[in-house]
Structures are given as C-alpha cells and as structure tokens.
Amino acid sequence: MSVHIAAQKGQIAKTVLQPGDPLRAKYIAENFLEDIKLVSKTRNVFYYTGLYKGKEVTVGASGMGAPSIGIYSYELYTEYDVDTIIRIGTCGGYTSELNVYDLLNVENAASESTYAKYSWEIEEDLLPHQGKAFSVINDTARNLSKELKTTNIHTSDIFYRKNPGIPEIAKKYNCSAVEMEAFALFANAQYLGKNAATLLTVSDIIPTGEYISADQREQALTPMIELALEAAINL
Ligand code: HPA
C-alpha cells in the first residue's frame, strides 16, 4: 500500500498504462485485458492488473494535471517497482495542420509548471520522454502500419484562460498540441531513472473549435489503446 494506491506490493505490473480518467482505466481493463483484478480503488481512482496477449499490464488513472500525475507516477515507480509508465490521453491541437483523431507520440514536453524545479531541482522547461518506451512505440506503430506523429507538446496547468492565443512557451518550442500531465511524468521518470512515454489522441483543434464529442471518445481512443498495449508487449 502507498499513500494513494491500495494495491499490495506485487499486484502492479512492471508496465502501467495511465489514462487520466478512472472510468477509462476500467473500460480498458474490461475490454482489452483478460484475468483482470481491481487492485486499488482509493478515491475511486481505479487500478486494474490483467493480461494482454499473455503479458501482465496494469492500467490505472493519473487524474488531471501535473500535481495529480506527479503523485500517482511517483508512488508507482518508487513503491511498486514499476519500470515503465505510458500515459494515454487526449490533447488540444494548436494548429489546424493536426486533425481530430491524430495520434501523437510526445518527444518533449514544454511547461511553465514549477513541478520539476521544486520537486527535483530540474531547472529545464523542456523535458524529453524517458528511456526506450518512445522508440518502442514508434517501432510498434510502424510494424502495425498505424499512423503516428512524433512531436513536442505543451503541458499546461491551465485549461481555461483569458487570452485564447498560443502561449509563448508553446511557440518557443514548436509545440503542436496541449495537454496537462506529460511534463510531470517525464520529470519523475528522469529523476528516478525510469521509462516514461506519452501517447495522445487529438480530441479538439483549438483554432477551429472542431472536437470529438464525449460519446464518440470511447471509440476514438481504441487505436491509441491498442498501440500502447502492443508496445507494452515489446518493452
Ligand atoms: N487543453 C488542455 N488539455 C487538453 C485539451 C486542451 O485544449 N484538450 C484535451 N486535453
């Protein structure tokens, strides 16, 4: 048991898929894994461990934002000996060169967040994915003929803001999209020497207002879930 996860040691796999939403974790476990076991439901943040094509995988939520994924990923890495976390989430496109449903593998996350600085004295505002998971995901996508773009993204602490323009940091680092978690995940993995990747499905295009509706989302995320699980086999 850790402070925020009730699983016993040994009940969490070496590879964890981490959506933001606990109900998405439940959906993935129930629809893609076999022999599933609910290993934690503290705060209704569900963690399930099961088998994907014989490989043990845990799927559990991060919650929203850097502080939340910071807590869950830290406890997974340090209390449960997790080697690799693949965040699977949605993002908003900053450019109409992206389309809804596009699948992105994050190369670097740029952020104004103080998370890395005040947790680990990491001063950079651009952090790379950690370890081999990013390239395993790229290779897996190529083998499955799944279209996947690699890109820098902006991890923002803010969803609603006064100024609708693209924030300076996103322009500076050529970020094509925005989400709210990858930077903190990469910071923890960098400090702890672990593997971390972030796969994102573009759920909305900010300049045009186009978006995937809530009831289309479950279906829309299937290619990302399958890619993350297939990559997990190759880790
Ligand atoms: N902003 C931040 N996070 C997001 C967005 C967004 O527009 N869309 C999906 N996740």
CSV table of C-alpha atoms and ligand atoms in Angstrom, one decimal:
chain,number,residue,atom,x,y,z
A,1,MET,CA,0.0,0.0,0.0
A,2,SER,CA,1.2,3.5,-0.8
A,3,VAL,CA,-0.4,6.8,0.4
A,4,HIS,CA,-2.7,7.0,-2.6
A,5,ILE,CA,-2.8,3.4,-4.0
A,6,ALA,CA,-4.2,0.5,-2.0
A,7,ALA,CA,-2.6,-2.4,-4.0
A,8,GLN,CA,-0.3,-4.8,-2.2
A,9,LYS,CA,3.3,-4.9,-3.4
A,10,GLY,CA,3.5,-7.3,-6.3
A,11,GLN,CA,-0.1,-6.6,-7.5
A,12,ILE,CA,1.1,-3.9,-10.0
A,13,ALA,CA,2.8,-4.9,-13.3
A,14,LYS,CA,6.2,-3.6,-14.4
A,15,THR,CA,4.4,-1.7,-17.2
A,16,VAL,CA,1.5,0.7,-16.4
A,17,LEU,CA,-0.9,2.3,-18.9
A,18,GLN,CA,-2.1,5.6,-17.4
A,19,PRO,CA,-5.2,7.4,-18.8
A,20,GLY,CA,-6.4,10.5,-16.9
A,21,ASP,CA,-9.9,9.2,-16.2
A,22,PRO,CA,-10.6,6.3,-13.8
A,23,LEU,CA,-13.6,5.2,-15.8
A,24,ARG,CA,-11.4,5.0,-18.9
A,25,ALA,CA,-9.0,2.7,-17.0
A,26,LYS,CA,-12.0,0.5,-16.1
A,27,TYR,CA,-13.1,0.5,-19.7
A,28,ILE,CA,-9.7,-0.6,-21.0
A,29,ALA,CA,-9.3,-3.3,-18.4
A,30,GLU,CA,-12.8,-4.7,-19.1
A,31,ASN,CA,-12.5,-4.6,-22.9
A,32,PHE,CA,-8.8,-5.3,-23.6
A,33,LEU,CA,-7.4,-7.3,-20.8
A,34,GLU,CA,-8.0,-10.8,-19.5
A,35,ASP,CA,-8.0,-12.2,-15.9
A,36,ILE,CA,-8.4,-8.6,-14.6
A,37,LYS,CA,-8.1,-7.8,-10.9
A,38,LEU,CA,-9.1,-4.5,-9.3
A,39,VAL,CA,-6.1,-3.8,-7.1
A,40,SER,CA,-6.9,-0.3,-5.9
A,41,LYS,CA,-9.9,2.0,-5.7
A,42,THR,CA,-8.7,4.6,-3.3
A,43,ARG,CA,-10.6,7.9,-4.2
A,44,ASN,CA,-12.3,6.0,-7.0
A,45,VAL,CA,-9.0,6.1,-8.9
A,46,PHE,CA,-9.2,2.5,-10.2
A,47,TYR,CA,-6.1,0.4,-10.9
A,48,TYR,CA,-6.6,-3.0,-12.6
A,49,THR,CA,-3.9,-5.6,-13.3
A,50,GLY,CA,-4.5,-8.2,-16.1
A,51,LEU,CA,-3.1,-9.9,-19.1
A,52,TYR,CA,-2.8,-8.6,-22.7
A,53,LYS,CA,-1.9,-11.4,-25.0
A,54,GLY,CA,-0.2,-13.1,-22.0
A,55,LYS,CA,1.7,-10.0,-20.9
A,56,GLU,CA,1.0,-8.6,-17.4
A,57,VAL,CA,-0.1,-5.0,-17.6
A,58,THR,CA,-1.6,-2.6,-15.1
A,59,VAL,CA,-4.0,0.2,-16.2
A,60,GLY,CA,-4.8,2.9,-13.7
A,61,ALA,CA,-5.7,6.6,-13.8
A,62,SER,CA,-3.4,9.6,-13.2
A,63,GLY,CA,-6.2,12.2,-12.6
A,64,MET,CA,-5.8,15.6,-14.2
A,65,GLY,CA,-2.9,17.9,-14.1
A,66,ALA,CA,0.8,17.8,-13.1
A,67,PRO,CA,0.2,17.5,-9.3
A,68,SER,CA,-2.1,14.5,-9.7
A,69,ILE,CA,0.0,12.5,-12.2
A,70,GLY,CA,3.1,13.6,-10.1
A,71,ILE,CA,1.7,11.7,-7.1
A,72,TYR,CA,0.5,8.6,-8.8
A,73,SER,CA,3.5,8.1,-11.1
A,74,TYR,CA,5.9,8.7,-8.1
A,75,GLU,CA,4.2,6.1,-6.0
A,76,LEU,CA,4.1,3.6,-8.9
A,77,TYR,CA,7.8,4.0,-9.6
A,78,THR,CA,9.0,4.0,-6.0
A,79,GLU,CA,6.6,1.8,-4.0
A,80,TYR,CA,5.6,-0.7,-6.7
A,81,ASP,CA,8.9,-1.0,-8.7
A,82,VAL,CA,7.2,0.0,-11.9
A,83,ASP,CA,9.7,0.3,-14.8
A,84,THR,CA,7.5,2.0,-17.5
A,85,ILE,CA,4.5,4.3,-17.5
A,86,ILE,CA,2.8,5.1,-20.8
A,87,ARG,CA,0.4,7.9,-20.4
A,88,ILE,CA,-2.5,7.6,-22.8
A,89,GLY,CA,-4.5,10.8,-23.0
A,90,THR,CA,-6.1,13.4,-25.2
A,91,CYS,CA,-4.8,16.8,-26.3
A,92,GLY,CA,-5.9,20.0,-28.0
A,93,GLY,CA,-4.3,20.8,-31.3
A,94,TYR,CA,-2.7,24.3,-31.5
A,95,THR,CA,-2.6,24.1,-35.3
A,96,SER,CA,-5.1,23.2,-38.0
A,97,GLU,CA,-2.3,21.1,-39.5
A,98,LEU,CA,-3.4,18.5,-37.0
A,99,ASN,CA,-6.8,16.7,-37.3
A,100,VAL,CA,-9.0,15.2,-34.6
A,101,TYR,CA,-8.2,11.5,-34.1
A,102,ASP,CA,-4.5,12.1,-34.9
A,103,LEU,CA,-2.2,10.0,-32.8
A,104,LEU,CA,0.9,11.7,-31.3
A,105,ASN,CA,3.9,10.3,-29.5
A,106,VAL,CA,5.5,13.0,-27.4
A,107,GLU,CA,9.1,13.7,-27.9
A,108,ASN,CA,9.5,16.6,-25.4
A,109,ALA,CA,7.0,18.3,-23.1
A,110,ALA,CA,7.4,22.1,-22.5
A,111,SER,CA,5.9,23.6,-19.4
A,112,GLU,CA,5.6,26.8,-17.3
A,113,SER,CA,4.9,24.4,-14.4
A,114,THR,CA,7.2,24.6,-11.3
A,115,TYR,CA,6.8,20.9,-10.7
A,116,ALA,CA,10.2,19.7,-12.0
A,117,LYS,CA,12.1,22.6,-10.3
A,118,TYR,CA,10.5,22.3,-6.9
A,119,SER,CA,10.4,18.5,-6.7
A,120,TRP,CA,13.8,17.5,-8.2
A,121,GLU,CA,15.6,20.8,-8.8
A,122,ILE,CA,15.3,20.1,-12.6
A,123,GLU,CA,15.5,23.7,-14.0
A,124,GLU,CA,14.7,22.9,-17.6
A,125,ASP,CA,11.3,23.9,-19.0
A,126,LEU,CA,11.5,21.3,-21.8
A,127,LEU,CA,11.8,17.7,-20.7
A,128,PRO,CA,12.2,14.7,-23.1
A,129,HIS,CA,10.4,11.3,-22.9
A,130,GLN,CA,12.4,8.9,-20.8
A,131,GLY,CA,14.0,5.6,-21.8
A,132,LYS,CA,13.1,3.3,-24.6
A,133,ALA,CA,9.3,3.4,-24.4
A,134,PHE,CA,9.1,6.2,-27.0
A,135,SER,CA,11.1,4.3,-29.6
A,136,VAL,CA,9.4,1.0,-28.9
A,137,ILE,CA,6.0,2.8,-29.5
A,138,ASN,CA,7.3,4.2,-32.8
A,139,ASP,CA,8.6,0.8,-33.9
A,140,THR,CA,5.3,-0.9,-32.9
A,141,ALA,CA,3.3,1.6,-34.8
A,142,ARG,CA,5.4,1.1,-37.9
A,143,ASN,CA,5.0,-2.7,-37.6
A,144,LEU,CA,1.2,-2.4,-37.3
A,145,SER,CA,1.0,0.2,-40.1
A,146,LYS,CA,-0.6,2.7,-37.7
A,147,GLU,CA,-0.1,6.3,-38.4
A,148,LEU,CA,1.7,8.1,-35.6
A,149,LYS,CA,3.3,11.6,-35.4
A,150,THR,CA,6.2,12.5,-33.1
A,151,THR,CA,6.0,16.0,-31.7
A,152,ASN,CA,6.8,18.4,-28.9
A,153,ILE,CA,3.7,19.3,-26.8
A,154,HIS,CA,2.9,21.9,-24.2
A,155,THR,CA,1.9,20.7,-20.7
A,156,SER,CA,-0.2,23.5,-19.3
A,157,ASP,CA,-1.5,24.0,-15.8
A,158,ILE,CA,-4.4,25.9,-17.3
A,159,PHE,CA,-7.4,24.7,-19.3
A,160,TYR,CA,-9.4,27.9,-19.3
A,161,ARG,CA,-7.6,31.2,-19.9
A,162,LYS,CA,-8.3,34.9,-20.7
A,163,ASN,CA,-6.1,35.1,-23.8
A,164,PRO,CA,-7.1,32.5,-26.4
A,165,GLY,CA,-3.7,32.8,-28.3
A,166,ILE,CA,-1.0,30.2,-28.3
A,167,PRO,CA,1.2,30.7,-25.1
A,168,GLU,CA,4.8,31.9,-25.6
A,169,ILE,CA,6.4,28.6,-24.4
A,170,ALA,CA,4.4,26.6,-27.0
A,171,LYS,CA,5.6,28.9,-29.7
A,172,LYS,CA,9.2,28.8,-28.4
A,173,TYR,CA,9.4,25.0,-28.5
A,174,ASN,CA,7.2,24.4,-31.6
A,175,CYS,CA,4.5,22.6,-29.6
A,176,SER,CA,1.7,21.3,-31.9
A,177,ALA,CA,-0.7,20.5,-29.1
A,178,VAL,CA,-1.5,21.0,-25.4
A,179,GLU,CA,-2.4,18.6,-22.5
A,180,MET,CA,-1.8,18.8,-18.8
A,181,GLU,CA,0.4,15.9,-17.5
A,182,ALA,CA,3.3,14.7,-19.6
A,183,PHE,CA,5.9,17.2,-18.1
A,184,ALA,CA,5.4,16.0,-14.6
A,185,LEU,CA,5.5,12.3,-15.6
A,186,PHE,CA,8.8,12.9,-17.5
A,187,ALA,CA,10.3,14.8,-14.6
A,188,ASN,CA,9.6,12.0,-12.1
A,189,ALA,CA,10.9,9.4,-14.6
A,190,GLN,CA,14.1,11.5,-15.3
A,191,TYR,CA,14.8,11.9,-11.6
A,192,LEU,CA,14.1,8.2,-10.7
A,193,GLY,CA,15.8,6.7,-13.8
A,194,LYS,CA,12.6,5.1,-15.1
A,195,ASN,CA,10.9,4.8,-18.5
A,196,ALA,CA,8.0,7.2,-19.5
A,197,ALA,CA,6.2,7.9,-22.7
A,198,THR,CA,3.1,9.8,-23.6
A,199,LEU,CA,0.7,8.9,-26.4
A,200,LEU,CA,-2.1,11.4,-27.2
A,201,THR,CA,-5.2,11.4,-29.3
A,202,VAL,CA,-6.1,14.9,-30.7
A,203,SER,CA,-9.6,15.4,-29.2
A,204,ASP,CA,-10.0,19.1,-30.3
A,205,ILE,CA,-8.5,21.6,-32.7
A,206,ILE,CA,-8.2,24.9,-30.8
A,207,PRO,CA,-8.1,27.4,-33.7
A,208,THR,CA,-11.2,25.9,-35.5
A,209,GLY,CA,-13.2,24.7,-32.5
A,210,GLU,CA,-13.6,21.2,-34.0
A,211,TYR,CA,-13.8,18.4,-31.4
A,212,ILE,CA,-14.6,14.8,-30.8
A,213,SER,CA,-17.8,14.6,-28.8
A,214,ALA,CA,-17.9,12.8,-25.4
A,215,ASP,CA,-19.9,9.9,-26.8
A,216,GLN,CA,-17.5,9.4,-29.8
A,217,ARG,CA,-14.5,9.4,-27.4
A,218,GLU,CA,-14.6,5.8,-26.2
A,219,GLN,CA,-14.4,4.5,-29.8
A,220,ALA,CA,-12.0,7.3,-30.9
A,221,LEU,CA,-9.4,6.1,-28.3
A,222,THR,CA,-9.3,2.5,-29.5
A,223,PRO,CA,-6.3,2.9,-31.9
A,224,MET,CA,-4.2,4.6,-29.1
A,225,ILE,CA,-5.1,1.9,-26.5
A,226,GLU,CA,-4.2,-0.9,-28.9
A,227,LEU,CA,-0.9,0.8,-29.8
A,228,ALA,CA,0.0,1.2,-26.1
A,229,LEU,CA,-0.8,-2.4,-25.3
A,230,GLU,CA,1.0,-3.8,-28.3
A,231,ALA,CA,4.0,-1.6,-27.4
A,232,ALA,CA,3.8,-2.9,-23.8
A,233,ILE,CA,4.4,-6.5,-25.2
A,234,ASN,CA,7.6,-5.2,-26.8
A,235,LEU,CA,9.0,-3.4,-23.8
B,1,HPA,N1,-6.1,21.9,-23.2
B,1,HPA,C1,-5.5,21.1,-22.3
B,1,HPA,N2,-5.7,19.8,-22.2
B,1,HPA,C2,-6.4,19.2,-23.1
B,1,HPA,C3,-7.1,20.0,-24.1
B,1,HPA,C4,-6.9,21.4,-24.2
B,1,HPA,O1,-7.4,22.1,-25.0
B,1,HPA,N3,-7.8,19.1,-24.9
B,1,HPA,C5,-7.6,17.9,-24.4
B,1,HPA,N4,-6.8,18.0,-23.3
